[in-house]
Short mmCIF file of C-alpha atoms in Angstrom, two decimals:
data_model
loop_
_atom_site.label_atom_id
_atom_site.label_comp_id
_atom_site.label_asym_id
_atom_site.label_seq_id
_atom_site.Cartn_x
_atom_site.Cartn_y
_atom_site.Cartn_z
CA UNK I 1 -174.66 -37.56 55.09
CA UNK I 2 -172.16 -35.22 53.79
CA UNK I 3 -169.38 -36.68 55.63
CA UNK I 4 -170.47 -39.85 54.53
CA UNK I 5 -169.81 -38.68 50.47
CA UNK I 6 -166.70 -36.94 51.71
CA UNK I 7 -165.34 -40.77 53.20
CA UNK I 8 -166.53 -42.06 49.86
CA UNK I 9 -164.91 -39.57 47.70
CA UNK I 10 -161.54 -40.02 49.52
CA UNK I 11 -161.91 -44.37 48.68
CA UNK I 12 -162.57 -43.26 45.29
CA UNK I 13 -159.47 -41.35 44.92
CA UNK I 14 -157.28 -43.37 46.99
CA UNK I 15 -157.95 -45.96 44.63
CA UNK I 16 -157.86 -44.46 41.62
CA UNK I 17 -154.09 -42.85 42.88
CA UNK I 18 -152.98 -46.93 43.47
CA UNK I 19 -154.18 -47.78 40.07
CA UNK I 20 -152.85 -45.13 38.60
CA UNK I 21 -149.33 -45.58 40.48
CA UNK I 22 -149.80 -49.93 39.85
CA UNK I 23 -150.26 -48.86 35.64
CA UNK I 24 -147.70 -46.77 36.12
CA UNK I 25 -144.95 -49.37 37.58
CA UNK I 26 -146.27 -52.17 34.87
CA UNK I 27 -145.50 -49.44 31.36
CA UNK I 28 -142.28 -49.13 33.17
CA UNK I 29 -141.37 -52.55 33.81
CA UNK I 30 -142.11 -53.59 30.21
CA UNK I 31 -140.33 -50.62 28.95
CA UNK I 32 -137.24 -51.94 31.45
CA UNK I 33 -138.25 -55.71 30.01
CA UNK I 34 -138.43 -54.69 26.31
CA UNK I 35 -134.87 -52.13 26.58
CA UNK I 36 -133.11 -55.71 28.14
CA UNK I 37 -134.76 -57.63 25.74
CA UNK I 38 -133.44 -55.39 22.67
CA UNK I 39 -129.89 -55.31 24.02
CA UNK I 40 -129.87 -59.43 24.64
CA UNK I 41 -130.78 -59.69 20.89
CA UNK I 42 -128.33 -56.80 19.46
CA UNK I 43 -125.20 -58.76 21.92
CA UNK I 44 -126.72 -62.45 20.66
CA UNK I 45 -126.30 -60.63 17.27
CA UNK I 46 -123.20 -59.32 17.66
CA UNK I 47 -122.04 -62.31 18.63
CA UNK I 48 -123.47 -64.28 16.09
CA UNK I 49 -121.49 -61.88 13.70
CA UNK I 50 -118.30 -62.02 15.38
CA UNK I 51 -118.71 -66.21 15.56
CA UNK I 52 -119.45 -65.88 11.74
CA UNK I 53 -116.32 -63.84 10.99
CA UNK I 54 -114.22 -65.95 13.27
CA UNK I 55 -115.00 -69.43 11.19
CA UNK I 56 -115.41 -67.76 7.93
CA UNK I 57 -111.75 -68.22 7.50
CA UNK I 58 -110.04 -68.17 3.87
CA UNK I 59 -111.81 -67.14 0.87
CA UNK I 60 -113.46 -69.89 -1.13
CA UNK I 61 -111.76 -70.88 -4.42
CA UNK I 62 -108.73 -72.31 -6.03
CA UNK I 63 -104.82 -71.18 -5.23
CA UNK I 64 -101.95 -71.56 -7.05
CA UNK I 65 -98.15 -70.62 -6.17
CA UNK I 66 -94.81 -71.47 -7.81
CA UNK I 67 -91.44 -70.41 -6.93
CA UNK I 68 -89.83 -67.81 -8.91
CA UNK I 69 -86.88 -69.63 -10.15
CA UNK I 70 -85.45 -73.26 -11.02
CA UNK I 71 -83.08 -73.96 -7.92
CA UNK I 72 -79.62 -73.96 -9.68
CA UNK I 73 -78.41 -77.11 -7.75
CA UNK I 74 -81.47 -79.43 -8.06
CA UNK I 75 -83.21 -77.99 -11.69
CA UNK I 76 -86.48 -78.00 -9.65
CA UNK I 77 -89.05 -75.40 -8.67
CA UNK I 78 -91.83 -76.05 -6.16
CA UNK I 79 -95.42 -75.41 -6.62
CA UNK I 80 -98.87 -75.38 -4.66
CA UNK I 81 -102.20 -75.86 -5.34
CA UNK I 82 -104.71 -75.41 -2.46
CA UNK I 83 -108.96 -75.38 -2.47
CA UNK I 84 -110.88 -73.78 0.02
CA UNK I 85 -114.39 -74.18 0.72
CA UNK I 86 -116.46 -72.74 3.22
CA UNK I 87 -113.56 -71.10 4.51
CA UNK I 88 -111.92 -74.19 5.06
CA UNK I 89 -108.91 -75.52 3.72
CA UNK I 90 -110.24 -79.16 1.29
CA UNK I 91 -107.29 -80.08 -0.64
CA UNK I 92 -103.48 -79.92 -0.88
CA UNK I 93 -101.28 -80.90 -3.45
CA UNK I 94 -97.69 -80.16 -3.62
CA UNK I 95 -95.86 -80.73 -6.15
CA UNK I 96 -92.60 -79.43 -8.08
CA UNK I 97 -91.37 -78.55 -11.96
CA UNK I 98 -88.39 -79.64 -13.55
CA UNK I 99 -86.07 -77.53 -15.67
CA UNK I 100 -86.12 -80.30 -17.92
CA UNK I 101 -89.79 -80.09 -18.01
CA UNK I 102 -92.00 -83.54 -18.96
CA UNK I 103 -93.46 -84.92 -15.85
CA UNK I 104 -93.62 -83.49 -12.27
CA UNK I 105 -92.03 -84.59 -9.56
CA UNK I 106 -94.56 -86.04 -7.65
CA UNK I 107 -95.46 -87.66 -11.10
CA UNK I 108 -92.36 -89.26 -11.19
CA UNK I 109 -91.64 -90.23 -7.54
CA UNK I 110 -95.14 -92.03 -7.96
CA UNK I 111 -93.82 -93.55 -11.12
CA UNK I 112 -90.50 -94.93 -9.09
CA UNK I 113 -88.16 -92.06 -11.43
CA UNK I 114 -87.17 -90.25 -8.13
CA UNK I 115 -85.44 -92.53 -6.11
CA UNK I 116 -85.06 -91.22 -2.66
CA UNK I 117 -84.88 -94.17 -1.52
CA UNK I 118 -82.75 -96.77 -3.69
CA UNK I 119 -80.07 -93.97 -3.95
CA UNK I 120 -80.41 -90.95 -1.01
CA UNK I 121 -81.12 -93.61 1.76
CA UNK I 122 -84.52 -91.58 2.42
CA UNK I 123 -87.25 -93.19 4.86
CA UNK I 124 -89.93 -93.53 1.89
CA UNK I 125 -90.27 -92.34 -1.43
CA UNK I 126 -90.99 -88.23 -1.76
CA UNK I 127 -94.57 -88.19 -2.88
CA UNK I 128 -95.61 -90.12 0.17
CA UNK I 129 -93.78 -87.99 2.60
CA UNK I 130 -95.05 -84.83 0.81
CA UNK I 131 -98.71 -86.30 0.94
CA UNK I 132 -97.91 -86.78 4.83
CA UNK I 133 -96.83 -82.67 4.80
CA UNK I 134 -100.24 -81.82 2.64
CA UNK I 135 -102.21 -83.42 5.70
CA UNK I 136 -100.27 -81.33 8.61
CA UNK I 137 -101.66 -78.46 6.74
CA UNK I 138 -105.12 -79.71 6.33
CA UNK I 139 -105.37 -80.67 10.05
CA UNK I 140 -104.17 -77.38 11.06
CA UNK I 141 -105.34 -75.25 8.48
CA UNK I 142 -102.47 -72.81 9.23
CA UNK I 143 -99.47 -72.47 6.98
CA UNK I 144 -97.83 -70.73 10.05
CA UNK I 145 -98.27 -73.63 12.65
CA UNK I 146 -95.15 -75.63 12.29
CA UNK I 147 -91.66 -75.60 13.43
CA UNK I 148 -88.42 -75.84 11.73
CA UNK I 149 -85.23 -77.59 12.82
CA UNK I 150 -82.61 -75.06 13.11
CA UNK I 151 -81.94 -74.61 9.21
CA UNK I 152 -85.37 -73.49 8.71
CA UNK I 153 -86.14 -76.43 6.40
CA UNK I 154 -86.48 -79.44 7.68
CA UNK I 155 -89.44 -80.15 10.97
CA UNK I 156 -89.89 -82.74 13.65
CA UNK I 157 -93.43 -81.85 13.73
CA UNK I 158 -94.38 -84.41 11.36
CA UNK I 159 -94.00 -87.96 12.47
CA UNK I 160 -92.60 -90.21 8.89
CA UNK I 161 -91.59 -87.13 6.96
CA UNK I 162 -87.08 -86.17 6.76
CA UNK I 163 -87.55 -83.97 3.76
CA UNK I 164 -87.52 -80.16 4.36
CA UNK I 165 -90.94 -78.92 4.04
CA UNK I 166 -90.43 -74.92 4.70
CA UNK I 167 -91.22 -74.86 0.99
CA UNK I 168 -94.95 -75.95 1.09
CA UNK I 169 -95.63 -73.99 4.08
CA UNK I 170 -94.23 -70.89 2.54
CA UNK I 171 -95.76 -71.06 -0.37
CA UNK I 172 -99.27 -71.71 1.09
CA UNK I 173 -98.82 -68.97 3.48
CA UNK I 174 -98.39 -66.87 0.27
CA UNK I 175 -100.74 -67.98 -2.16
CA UNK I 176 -103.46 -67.44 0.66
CA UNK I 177 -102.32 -63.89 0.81
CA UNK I 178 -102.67 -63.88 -2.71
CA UNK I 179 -106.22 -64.83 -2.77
CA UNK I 180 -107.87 -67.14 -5.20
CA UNK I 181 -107.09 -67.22 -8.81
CA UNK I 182 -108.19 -68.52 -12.02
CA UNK I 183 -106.47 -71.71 -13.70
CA UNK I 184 -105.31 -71.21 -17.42
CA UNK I 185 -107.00 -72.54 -20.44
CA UNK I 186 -104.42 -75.56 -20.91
CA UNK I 187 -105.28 -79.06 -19.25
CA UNK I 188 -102.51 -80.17 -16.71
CA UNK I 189 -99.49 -82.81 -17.61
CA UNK I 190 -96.73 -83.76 -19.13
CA UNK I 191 -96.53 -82.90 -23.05
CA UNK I 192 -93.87 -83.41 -25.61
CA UNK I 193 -93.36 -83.51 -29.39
CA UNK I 194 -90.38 -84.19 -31.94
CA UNK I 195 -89.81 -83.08 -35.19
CA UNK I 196 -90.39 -86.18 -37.72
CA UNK I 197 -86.63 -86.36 -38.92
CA UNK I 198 -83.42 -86.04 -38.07
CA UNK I 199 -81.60 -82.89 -40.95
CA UNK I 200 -79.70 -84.26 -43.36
CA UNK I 201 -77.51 -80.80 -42.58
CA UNK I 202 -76.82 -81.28 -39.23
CA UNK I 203 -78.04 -84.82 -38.43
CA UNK I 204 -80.43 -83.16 -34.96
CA UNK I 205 -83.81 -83.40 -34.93
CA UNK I 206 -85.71 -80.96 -32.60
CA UNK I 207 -88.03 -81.88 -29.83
CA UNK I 208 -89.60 -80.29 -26.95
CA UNK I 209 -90.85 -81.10 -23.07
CA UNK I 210 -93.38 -79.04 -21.49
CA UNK I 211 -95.27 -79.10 -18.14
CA UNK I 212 -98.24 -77.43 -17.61
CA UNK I 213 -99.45 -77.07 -14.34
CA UNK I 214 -103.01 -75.34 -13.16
CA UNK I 215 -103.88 -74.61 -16.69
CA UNK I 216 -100.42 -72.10 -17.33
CA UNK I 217 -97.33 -73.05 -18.95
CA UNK I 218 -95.07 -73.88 -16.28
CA UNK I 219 -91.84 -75.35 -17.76
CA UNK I 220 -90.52 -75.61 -21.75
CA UNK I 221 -87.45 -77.89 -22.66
CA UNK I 222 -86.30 -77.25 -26.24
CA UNK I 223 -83.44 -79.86 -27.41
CA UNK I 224 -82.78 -81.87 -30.12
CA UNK I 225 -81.54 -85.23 -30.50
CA UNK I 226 -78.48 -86.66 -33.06
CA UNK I 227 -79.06 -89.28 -35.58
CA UNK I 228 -75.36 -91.06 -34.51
CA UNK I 229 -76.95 -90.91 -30.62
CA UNK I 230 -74.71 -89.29 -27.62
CA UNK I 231 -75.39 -86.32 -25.84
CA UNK I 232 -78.01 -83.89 -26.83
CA UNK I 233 -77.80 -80.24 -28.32
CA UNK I 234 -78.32 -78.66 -25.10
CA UNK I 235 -75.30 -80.73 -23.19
CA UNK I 236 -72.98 -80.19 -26.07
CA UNK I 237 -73.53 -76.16 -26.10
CA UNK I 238 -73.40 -75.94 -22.56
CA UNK I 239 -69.50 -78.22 -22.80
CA UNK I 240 -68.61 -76.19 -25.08
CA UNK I 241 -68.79 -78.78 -28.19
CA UNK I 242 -71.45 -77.41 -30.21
CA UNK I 243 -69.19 -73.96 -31.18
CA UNK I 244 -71.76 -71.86 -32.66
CA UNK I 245 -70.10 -68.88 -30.86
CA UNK I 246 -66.06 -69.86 -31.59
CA UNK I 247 -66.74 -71.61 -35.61
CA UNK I 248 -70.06 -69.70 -36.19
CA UNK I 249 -69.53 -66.07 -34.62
CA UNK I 250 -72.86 -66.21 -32.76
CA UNK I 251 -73.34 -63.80 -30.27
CA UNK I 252 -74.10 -66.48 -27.41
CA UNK I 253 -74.06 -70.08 -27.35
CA UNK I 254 -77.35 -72.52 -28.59
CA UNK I 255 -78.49 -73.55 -25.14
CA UNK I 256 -78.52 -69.19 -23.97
CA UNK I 257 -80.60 -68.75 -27.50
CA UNK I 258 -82.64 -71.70 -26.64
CA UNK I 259 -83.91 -70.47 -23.20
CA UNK I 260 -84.59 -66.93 -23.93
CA UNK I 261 -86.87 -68.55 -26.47
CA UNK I 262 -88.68 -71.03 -24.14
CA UNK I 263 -88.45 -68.05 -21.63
CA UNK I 264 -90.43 -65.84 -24.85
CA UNK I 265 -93.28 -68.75 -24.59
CA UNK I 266 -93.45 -69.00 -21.16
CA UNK I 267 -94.57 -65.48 -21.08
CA UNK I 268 -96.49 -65.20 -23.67
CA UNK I 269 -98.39 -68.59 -22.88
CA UNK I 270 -99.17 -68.80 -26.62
CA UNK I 271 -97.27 -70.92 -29.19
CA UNK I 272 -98.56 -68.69 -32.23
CA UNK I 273 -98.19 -65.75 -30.51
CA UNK I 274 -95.13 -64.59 -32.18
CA UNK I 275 -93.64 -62.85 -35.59
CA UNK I 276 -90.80 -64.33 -37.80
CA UNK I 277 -88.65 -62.30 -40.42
CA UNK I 278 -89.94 -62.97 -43.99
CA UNK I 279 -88.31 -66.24 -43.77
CA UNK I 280 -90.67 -68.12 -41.57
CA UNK I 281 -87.82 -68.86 -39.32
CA UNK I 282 -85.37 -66.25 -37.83
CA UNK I 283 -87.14 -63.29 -35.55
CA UNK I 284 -86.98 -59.85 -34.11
CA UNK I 285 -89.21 -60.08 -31.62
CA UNK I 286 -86.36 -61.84 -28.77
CA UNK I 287 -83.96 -59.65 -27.94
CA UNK I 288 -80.83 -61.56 -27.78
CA UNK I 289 -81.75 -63.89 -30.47
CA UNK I 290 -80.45 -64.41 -33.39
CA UNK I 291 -80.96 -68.06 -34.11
CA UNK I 292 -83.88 -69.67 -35.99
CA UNK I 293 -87.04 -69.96 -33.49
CA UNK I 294 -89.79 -71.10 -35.47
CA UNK I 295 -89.12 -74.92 -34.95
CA UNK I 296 -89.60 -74.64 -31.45
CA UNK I 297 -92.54 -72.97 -31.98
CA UNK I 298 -94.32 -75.42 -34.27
CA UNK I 299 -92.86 -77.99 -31.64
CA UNK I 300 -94.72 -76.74 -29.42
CA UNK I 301 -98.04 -75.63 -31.29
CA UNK I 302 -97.79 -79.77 -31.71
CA UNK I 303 -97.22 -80.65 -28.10
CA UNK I 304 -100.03 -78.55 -26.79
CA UNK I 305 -102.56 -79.92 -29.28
CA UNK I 306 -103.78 -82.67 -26.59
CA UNK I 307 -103.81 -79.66 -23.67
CA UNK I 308 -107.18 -77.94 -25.34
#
């Protein structure tokens, strides 16, 4: 009898040892499970992550770049506008200002006013081969993706297009350092304005060109016209025919005067935003001028009426 309890017992705890050891296996195989499990996820989420970062690209908003200074040679500067959205690269527009001011110079290849072609022997007019540039970049999405013939200006990369394009690409790769910015409060365009008659004093009458371009003040030509016709004020200054310095003793010639003024508005973005002497006409506030300043001012004030 005993032995047959002491058989029994040992089942008993022969089993209970293999259920024990089976439990024991199964907490550690989920634990293994549930440790692989939580890894797959964190590398699936890490990857995720990454693959976010990766096609995140360029912040979303609007760019804007112009060149420093009017190219002494051609009177132009070039200029960029870009839109990104969702990282991605949506729209392209380049475009260049005039020291002259008035309209742009994709404005007035598109108007036939920049002929390339009649007169430079080009393969099509510029704002085509510039809208051909603009989608390079778009399809690439990488200012930095392009090569240059050996002057560093002109490419064979895009099929239709003979005009150097360094410019554009430059400047994108720029403004996109740059980040996004905010457009100024004036509408884009052409704008212009002329004093209503010619002075019976000196037979000009005054006018003024400017080009605005995303929302800032990018160009301001202030001339004047002669009632007997031929060349205008600035021309004659800079040929030496309107003598201010030699029969007035100025201290520089009309057309210097004239762009440290436009230069004054430029910067200041603000037509009003200036002081005259107790004459209404004559100021302190330009160093280096000493000519009267208030008619391109109120030229101006004019022009920009229509950019509000």
């Amino acid at each position: 009898m005993n032995k047959r309890f002491l058989k029994l017992g040992l089942v008993v705890v022969l089993a209970i040892s293999m259920f024990a050891g089976c439990a024991s296996n199964n907490a550690a195989n989920e634990a293994n499970v549930a440790n692989t499990t939580t890894e797959t996820e964190a590398t699936e989420t890490e990857t995720t992550t990454e693959t976010e970062t990766e096609t995140t690209g360029y912040a979303d908003g609007s760019y804007f770049i112009i060149q420093d200074e009017f190219d002494e040679e051609t009177g132009w500067k070039y200029a960029l506008t870009l839109e990104v959205e969702e990282g991605v690269i949506t729209s392209v527009d380049w475009d260049g200002v005039s020291i002259q001011a008035g309209m742009s110079k994709k404005e007035l290849s598109e108007a036939g006013l920049y002929n390339m072609v009649e007169y430079g022997n080009a393969i099509a007019p510029w704002f085509e081969q510039a809208v051909l540039a603009e989608e390079y970049l778009l399809e690439t999405q990488d200012p930095t993706a392009i090569e240059y013939q050996a002057d560093n200006y002109h490419t064979d990369a895009i099929t239709g297009v003979t005009i150097g394009v360094s410019p554009m690409f430059k400047l994108a790769e720029q403004a996109l350092a740059n980040g996004p910015q905010e457009p100024g409060p004036y509408k884009d365009g052409a704008y212009y304005a002329e004093e209503a008659d010619f002075s019976e004093k000196s037979g000009f009458k005054g006018t003024i060109d400017i080009t605005v371009m995303f929302g800032n003040i990018e160009s301001v030509n202030w001339n004047a016209i002669h009632k007997d016709g031929g060349d205008d004020k600035k021309t004659l200054s800079m040929n030496g025919e309107y003598g201010m310095v030699e029969n007035g003793a100025a201290q520089a010639p009309w057309i210097d005067q004239a762009r440290l003024t436009e230069a004054f508005l430029l910067e200041s973005q603000d037509a009003t935003a200036i002081e005259y002497q107790s004459d209404n006409y004559h100021t302190d506030a330009i160093t280096g001028v000493t000519i009267g300043v208030s008619p391109m001012f109120k030229l101006a004030e004019e022009a920009l009426k229509d950019a509000k």
